[in-house]
Tab-separated table of C-alpha atoms in Angstrom:
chain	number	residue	atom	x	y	z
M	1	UNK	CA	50.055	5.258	15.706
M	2	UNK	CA	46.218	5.928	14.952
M	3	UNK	CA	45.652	7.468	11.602
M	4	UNK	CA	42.656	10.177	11.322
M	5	UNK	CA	40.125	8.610	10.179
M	6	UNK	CA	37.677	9.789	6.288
M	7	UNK	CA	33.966	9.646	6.789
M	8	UNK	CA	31.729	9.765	3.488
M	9	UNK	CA	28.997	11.755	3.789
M	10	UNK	CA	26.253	9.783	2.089
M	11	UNK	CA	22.935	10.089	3.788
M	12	UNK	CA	20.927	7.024	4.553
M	13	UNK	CA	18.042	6.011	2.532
M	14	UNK	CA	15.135	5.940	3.973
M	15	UNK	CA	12.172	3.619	3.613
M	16	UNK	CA	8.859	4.562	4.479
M	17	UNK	CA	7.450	2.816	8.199
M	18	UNK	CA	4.718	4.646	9.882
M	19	UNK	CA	6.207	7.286	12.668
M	20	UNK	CA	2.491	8.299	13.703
M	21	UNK	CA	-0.658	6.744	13.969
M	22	UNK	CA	-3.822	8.753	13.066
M	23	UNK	CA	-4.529	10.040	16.447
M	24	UNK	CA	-0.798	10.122	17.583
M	25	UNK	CA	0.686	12.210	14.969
M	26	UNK	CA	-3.250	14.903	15.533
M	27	UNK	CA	-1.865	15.283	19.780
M	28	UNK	CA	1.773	15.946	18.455
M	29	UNK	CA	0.139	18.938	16.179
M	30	UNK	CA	-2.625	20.402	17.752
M	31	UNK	CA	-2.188	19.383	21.173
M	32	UNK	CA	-2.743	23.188	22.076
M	33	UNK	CA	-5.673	23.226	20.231
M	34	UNK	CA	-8.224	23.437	23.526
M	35	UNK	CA	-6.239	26.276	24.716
M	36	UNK	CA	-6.772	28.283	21.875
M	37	UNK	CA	-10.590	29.497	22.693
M	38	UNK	CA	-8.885	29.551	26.319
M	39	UNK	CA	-6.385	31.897	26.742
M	40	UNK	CA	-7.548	34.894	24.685
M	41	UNK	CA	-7.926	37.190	27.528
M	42	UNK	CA	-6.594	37.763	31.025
M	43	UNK	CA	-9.752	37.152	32.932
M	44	UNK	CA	-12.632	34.788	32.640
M	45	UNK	CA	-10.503	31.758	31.183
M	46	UNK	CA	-12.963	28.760	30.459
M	47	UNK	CA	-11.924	25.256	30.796
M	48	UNK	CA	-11.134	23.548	27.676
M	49	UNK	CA	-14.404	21.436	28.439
M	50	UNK	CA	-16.408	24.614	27.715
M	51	UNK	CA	-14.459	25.747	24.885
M	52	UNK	CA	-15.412	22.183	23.137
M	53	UNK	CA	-18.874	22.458	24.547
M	54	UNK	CA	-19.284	25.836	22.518
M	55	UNK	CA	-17.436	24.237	19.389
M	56	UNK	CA	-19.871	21.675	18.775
M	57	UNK	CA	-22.860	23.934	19.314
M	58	UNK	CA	-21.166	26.689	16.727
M	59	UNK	CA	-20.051	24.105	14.551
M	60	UNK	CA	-22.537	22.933	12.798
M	61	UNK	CA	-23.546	26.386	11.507
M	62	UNK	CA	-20.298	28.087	11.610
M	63	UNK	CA	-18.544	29.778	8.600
M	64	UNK	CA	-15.371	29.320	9.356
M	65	UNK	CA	-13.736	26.721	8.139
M	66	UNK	CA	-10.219	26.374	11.048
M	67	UNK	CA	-13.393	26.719	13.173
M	68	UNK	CA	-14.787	23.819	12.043
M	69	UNK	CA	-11.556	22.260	11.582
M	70	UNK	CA	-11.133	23.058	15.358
M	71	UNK	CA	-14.587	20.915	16.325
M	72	UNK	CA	-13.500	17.943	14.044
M	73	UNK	CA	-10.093	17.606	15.931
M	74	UNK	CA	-11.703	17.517	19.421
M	75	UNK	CA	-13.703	15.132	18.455
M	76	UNK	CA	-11.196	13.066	17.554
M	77	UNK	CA	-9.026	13.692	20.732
M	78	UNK	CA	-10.898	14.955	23.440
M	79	UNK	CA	-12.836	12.810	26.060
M	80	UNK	CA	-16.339	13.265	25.120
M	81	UNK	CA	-15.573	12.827	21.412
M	82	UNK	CA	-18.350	10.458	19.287
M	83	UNK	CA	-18.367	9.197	16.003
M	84	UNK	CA	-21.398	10.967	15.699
M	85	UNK	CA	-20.466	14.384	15.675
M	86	UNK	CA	-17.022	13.506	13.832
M	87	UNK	CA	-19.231	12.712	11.098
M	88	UNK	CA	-20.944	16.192	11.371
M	89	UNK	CA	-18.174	18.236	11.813
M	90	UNK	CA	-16.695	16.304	8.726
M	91	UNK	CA	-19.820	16.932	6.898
M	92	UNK	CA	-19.488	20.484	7.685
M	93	UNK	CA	-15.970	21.103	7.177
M	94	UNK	CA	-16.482	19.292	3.630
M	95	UNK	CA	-19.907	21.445	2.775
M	96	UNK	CA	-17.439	24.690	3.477
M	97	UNK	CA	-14.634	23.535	0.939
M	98	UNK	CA	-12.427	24.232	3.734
M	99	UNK	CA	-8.236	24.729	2.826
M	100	UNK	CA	-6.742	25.816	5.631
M	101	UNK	CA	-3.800	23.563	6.550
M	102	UNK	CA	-5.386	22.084	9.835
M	103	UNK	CA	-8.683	21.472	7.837
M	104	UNK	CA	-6.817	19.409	5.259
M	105	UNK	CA	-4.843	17.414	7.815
M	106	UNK	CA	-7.534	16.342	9.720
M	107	UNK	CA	-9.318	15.329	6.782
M	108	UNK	CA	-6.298	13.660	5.638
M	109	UNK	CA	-6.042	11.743	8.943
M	110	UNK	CA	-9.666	11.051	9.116
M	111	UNK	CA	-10.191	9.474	5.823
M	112	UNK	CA	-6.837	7.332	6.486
M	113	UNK	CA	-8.722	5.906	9.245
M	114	UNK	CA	-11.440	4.936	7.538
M	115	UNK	CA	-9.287	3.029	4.838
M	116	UNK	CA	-9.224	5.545	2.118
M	117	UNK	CA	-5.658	5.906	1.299
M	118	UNK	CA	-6.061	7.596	-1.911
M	119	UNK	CA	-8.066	10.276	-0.365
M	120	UNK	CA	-5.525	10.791	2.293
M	121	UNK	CA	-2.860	10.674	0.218
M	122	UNK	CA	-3.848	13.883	-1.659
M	123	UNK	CA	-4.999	15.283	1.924
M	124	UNK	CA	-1.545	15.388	2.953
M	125	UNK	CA	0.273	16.971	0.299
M	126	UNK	CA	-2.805	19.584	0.098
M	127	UNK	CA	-1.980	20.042	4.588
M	128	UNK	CA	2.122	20.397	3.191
M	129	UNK	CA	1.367	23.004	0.668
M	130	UNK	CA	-1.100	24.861	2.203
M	131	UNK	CA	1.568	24.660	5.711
M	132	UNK	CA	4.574	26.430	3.324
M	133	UNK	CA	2.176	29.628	3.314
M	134	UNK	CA	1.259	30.028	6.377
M	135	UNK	CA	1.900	32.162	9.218
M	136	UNK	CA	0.354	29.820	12.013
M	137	UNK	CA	3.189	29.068	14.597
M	138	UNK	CA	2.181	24.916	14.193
M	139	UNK	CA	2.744	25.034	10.232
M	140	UNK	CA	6.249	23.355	10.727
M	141	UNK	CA	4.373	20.461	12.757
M	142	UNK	CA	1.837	20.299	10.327
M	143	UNK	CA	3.689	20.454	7.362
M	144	UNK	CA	6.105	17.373	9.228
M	145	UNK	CA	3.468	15.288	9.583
M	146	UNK	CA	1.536	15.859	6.413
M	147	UNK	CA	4.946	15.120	4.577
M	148	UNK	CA	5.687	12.090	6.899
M	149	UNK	CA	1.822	10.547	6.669
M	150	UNK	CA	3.020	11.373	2.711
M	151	UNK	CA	6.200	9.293	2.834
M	152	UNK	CA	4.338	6.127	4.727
M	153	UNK	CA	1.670	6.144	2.093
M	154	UNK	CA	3.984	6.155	-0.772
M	155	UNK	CA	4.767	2.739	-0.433
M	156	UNK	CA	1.222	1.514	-0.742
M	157	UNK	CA	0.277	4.280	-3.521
M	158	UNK	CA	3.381	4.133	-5.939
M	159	UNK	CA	2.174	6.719	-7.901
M	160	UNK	CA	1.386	9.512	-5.284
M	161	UNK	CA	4.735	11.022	-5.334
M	162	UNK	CA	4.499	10.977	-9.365
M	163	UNK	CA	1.525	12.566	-9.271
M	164	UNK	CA	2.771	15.223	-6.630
M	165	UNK	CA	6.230	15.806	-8.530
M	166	UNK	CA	5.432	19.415	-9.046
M	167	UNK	CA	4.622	20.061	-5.484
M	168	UNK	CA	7.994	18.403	-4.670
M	169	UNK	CA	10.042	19.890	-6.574
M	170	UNK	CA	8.555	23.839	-5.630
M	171	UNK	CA	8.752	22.540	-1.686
M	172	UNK	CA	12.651	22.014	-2.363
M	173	UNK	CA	12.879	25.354	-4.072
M	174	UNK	CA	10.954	27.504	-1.763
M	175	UNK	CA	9.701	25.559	1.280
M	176	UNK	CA	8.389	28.340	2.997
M	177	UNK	CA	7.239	27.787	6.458
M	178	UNK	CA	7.426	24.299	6.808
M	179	UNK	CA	10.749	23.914	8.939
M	180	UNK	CA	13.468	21.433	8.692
M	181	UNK	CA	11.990	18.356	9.438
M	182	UNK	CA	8.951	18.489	6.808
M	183	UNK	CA	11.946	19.714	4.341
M	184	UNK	CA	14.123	16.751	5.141
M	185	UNK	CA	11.065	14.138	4.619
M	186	UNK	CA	10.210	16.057	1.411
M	187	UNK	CA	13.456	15.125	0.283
M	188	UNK	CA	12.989	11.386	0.894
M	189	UNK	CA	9.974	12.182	-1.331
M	190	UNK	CA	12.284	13.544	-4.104
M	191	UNK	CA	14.493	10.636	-3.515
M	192	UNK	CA	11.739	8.058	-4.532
M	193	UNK	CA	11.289	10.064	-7.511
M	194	UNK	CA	14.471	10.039	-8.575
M	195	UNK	CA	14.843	6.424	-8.141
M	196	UNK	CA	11.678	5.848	-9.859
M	197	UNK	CA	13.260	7.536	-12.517
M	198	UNK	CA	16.825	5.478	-12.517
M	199	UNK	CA	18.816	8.938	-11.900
M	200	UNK	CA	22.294	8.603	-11.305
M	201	UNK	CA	24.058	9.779	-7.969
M	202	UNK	CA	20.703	9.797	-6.197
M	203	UNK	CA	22.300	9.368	-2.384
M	204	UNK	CA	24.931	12.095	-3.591
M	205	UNK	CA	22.197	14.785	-4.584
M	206	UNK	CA	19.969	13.499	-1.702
M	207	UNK	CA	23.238	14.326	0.365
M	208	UNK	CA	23.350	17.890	-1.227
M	209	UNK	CA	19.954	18.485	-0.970
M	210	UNK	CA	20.240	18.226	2.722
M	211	UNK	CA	23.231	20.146	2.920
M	212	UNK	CA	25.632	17.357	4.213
M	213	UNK	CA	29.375	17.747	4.526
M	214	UNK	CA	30.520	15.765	1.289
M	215	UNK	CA	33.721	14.301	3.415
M	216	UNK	CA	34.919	14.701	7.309
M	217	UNK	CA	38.015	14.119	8.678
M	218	UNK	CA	38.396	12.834	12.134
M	219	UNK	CA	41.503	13.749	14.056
M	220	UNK	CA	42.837	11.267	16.642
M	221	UNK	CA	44.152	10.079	18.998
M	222	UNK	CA	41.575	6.918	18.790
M	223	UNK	CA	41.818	3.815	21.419
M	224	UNK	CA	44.915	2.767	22.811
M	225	UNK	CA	48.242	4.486	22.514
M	226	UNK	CA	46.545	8.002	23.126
M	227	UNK	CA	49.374	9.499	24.985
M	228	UNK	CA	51.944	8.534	22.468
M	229	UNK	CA	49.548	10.045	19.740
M	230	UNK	CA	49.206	13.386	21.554
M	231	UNK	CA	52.779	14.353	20.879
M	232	UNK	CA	52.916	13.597	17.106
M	233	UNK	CA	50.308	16.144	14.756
M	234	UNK	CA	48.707	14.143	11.924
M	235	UNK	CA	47.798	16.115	8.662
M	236	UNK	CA	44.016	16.106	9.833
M	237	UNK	CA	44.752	18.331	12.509
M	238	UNK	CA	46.294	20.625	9.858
């Protein structure tokens, strides 16, 4: 007879690999982002060819800095894009101090590209935070790809997460808007601190954390024998 069969719950640790490159992980967010300038009314839709054509003449003066922010990601993504104008719209988004979520990602992703890790590094966690208050429908993609760009760099930065414990720990206790997925990564994050930090039972409160089921049973029948097994109850079943 086939006995049920215990399952620990401990969750697997993670190490950091990178899941997105630059330009990858900016289509996964904002591939919308031409439709947004687009769709605003019923009648007289522009292509998004026009809407990026009116970006980059607005840009450079605008005000607004998810405008700008706007510009900076076409150019990254959109056929048409140049160096050139990355560099103004970077230029402008910087001159504007801009913190909206989108702005700090793609300044994040920008200055990863240009080997600047540091810089990134503290892009990203300013993209997370600024994702956990806000009302945009993309915050949860944001805020997963901030934390995830976060995670990747923490192995070539080991003091990022130190220096970001606060953030961690208030993500954990109110994570806002950011959705599951940036929550889970964040508590990879935590993990890393903790281990950092020699803490006992780190898989256990990583496991807790995530709100795992501390111990499963499995009720059979398993394999061969199966129609002997179906007349007999084992406790699991119970």
């Amino acid at each position: 007879m086939h006995k049920p069969h215990h399952l620990s719950a401990a969750p697997v640790r993670r190490t950091a690999r990178p899941y997105f490159s630059a330009l990858t992980a900016l289509s996964l967010v904002l591939g919308s982002v031409t439709a947004l300038g687009t769709l605003s009314g019923c009648q007289g839709a522009k292509s998004p060819s026009d809407h990026f054509r009116e970006l980059r003449e607005s840009g450079p003066s605008s005000s607004s800095g998810d405008e700008v922010a706007e510009w900076m990601t076409l150019e990254l993504l959109t056929p048409g894009g140049s160096p050139k104008e990355l560099s103004r719209a970077r230029k402008r988004l910087d001159e504007l101090k801009a913190q909206g979520m989108v702005a700090q990602l793609v300044r994040a992703l920008d200055d990863q590209s240009h080997g600047k890790p540091r810089a990134a590094g503290e892009g990203f966690f300013a993209a997370l935070m600024a994702a956990r208050e806000s009302d945009d429908p993309r915050a949860p993609m944001v805020a997963w790809v901030s934390a995830q760009q976060a995670l990747e760099l923490s192995g070539q930065l080991t003091d990022l997460v130190q220096r970001h414990g606060a953030d961690v720990d208030k993500l954990l206790a109110e994570p806002g808007a950011i959705g599951f997925r940036a929550y889970a990564t964040v508590v990879d994050l935590w993990g890393r601190l903790a281990s950092d930090a020699a803490e006992r039972d780190v898989d256990a409160a990583m496991a807790q954390r995530l709100g795992c089921v501390p111990a499963v049973h499995i009720a059979g029948p398993f394999g061969e024998g199966g129609e002997a097994d179906s007349l007999r109850h084992f406790e699991a079943e119970r």
